[in-house]
Coordinates of C-alpha atoms in Angstrom, one line a residue:
M280 CA -25.8 -44.4 -19.1
T281 CA -22.2 -45.6 -19.1
K282 CA -20.7 -47.8 -21.8
K283 CA -20.7 -50.7 -19.5
E284 CA -24.4 -50.3 -18.5
K285 CA -25.4 -49.9 -22.2
L286 CA -23.5 -53.1 -23.1
L287 CA -25.0 -55.0 -20.2
E288 CA -28.5 -53.9 -21.1
E289 CA -28.0 -55.0 -24.7
A290 CA -26.4 -58.3 -23.7
L291 CA -29.4 -59.1 -21.4
E292 CA -31.6 -59.0 -24.5
L293 CA -29.6 -61.7 -26.3
S294 CA -30.6 -65.4 -26.4
A295 CA -29.1 -67.8 -24.0
M296 CA -26.8 -69.2 -26.7
E297 CA -25.5 -65.8 -27.6
K298 CA -24.9 -64.9 -24.0
S299 CA -23.0 -68.2 -23.5
E300 CA -20.8 -67.4 -26.5
I301 CA -20.0 -63.9 -25.2
I302 CA -19.3 -65.3 -21.7
E303 CA -16.9 -67.9 -23.2
Q304 CA -15.0 -65.3 -25.2
L305 CA -14.8 -62.9 -22.2
M306 CA -13.5 -65.7 -20.0
M307 CA -10.9 -66.6 -22.6
S308 CA -9.7 -63.0 -22.8
L309 CA -9.1 -63.1 -19.0
D310 CA -7.1 -66.3 -19.1
Q311 CA -3.9 -64.7 -20.4
P312 CA -0.5 -66.1 -19.2
D313 CA 1.0 -64.3 -16.3
R314 CA 4.7 -65.1 -16.2
E315 CA 5.2 -63.5 -12.8
M316 CA 2.4 -65.5 -11.2
D317 CA 3.6 -68.7 -13.0
S318 CA 7.0 -68.2 -11.6
L319 CA 5.6 -67.7 -8.0
W320 CA 3.5 -70.8 -8.3
K321 CA 6.5 -72.8 -9.6
K322 CA 8.5 -71.7 -6.5
E323 CA 5.6 -72.6 -4.2
V324 CA 5.2 -76.1 -5.8
E325 CA 8.9 -76.7 -5.5
H326 CA 8.8 -75.6 -1.8
R327 CA 5.9 -77.9 -1.1
I328 CA 7.6 -80.9 -2.8
D329 CA 10.8 -80.3 -0.9
A330 CA 8.9 -80.1 2.4
Y331 CA 7.0 -83.3 1.6
N332 CA 10.3 -85.1 0.6
E333 CA 11.9 -83.9 3.9
G334 CA 9.0 -85.2 5.9
K335 CA 7.9 -81.7 7.1
I336 CA 4.4 -82.1 5.7
G337 CA 2.2 -85.1 5.0
S338 CA -0.4 -85.8 2.4
V339 CA -4.0 -86.9 2.2
T340 CA -5.9 -88.8 -0.4
V341 CA -8.3 -87.0 -2.8
Q342 CA -11.2 -88.6 -0.9
E343 CA -10.0 -87.2 2.4
A344 CA -9.6 -83.7 0.9
Y345 CA -13.0 -83.8 -0.7
K346 CA -14.6 -85.0 2.6
K347 CA -12.9 -82.3 4.6
Y348 CA -13.7 -79.4 2.3
S349 CA -17.1 -80.4 1.1
N350 CA -18.4 -80.0 4.7
R351 CA -17.7 -76.3 4.7

């Protein structure tokens, strides 16, 4: 049995609260800053804002976006 399999087997025996706490801590460990990705997103946002300001792209309301994507 691998370390991962053993860990999973033991985790499945925990209470719901204990599982929830472990999940939260694991998720927080994954949410580390990624400066390269942040920089790429910053450039993308700036590109989209410029395109909007230049009239190259439009916008929709939140309600329109929800309606469009909730039907998928």
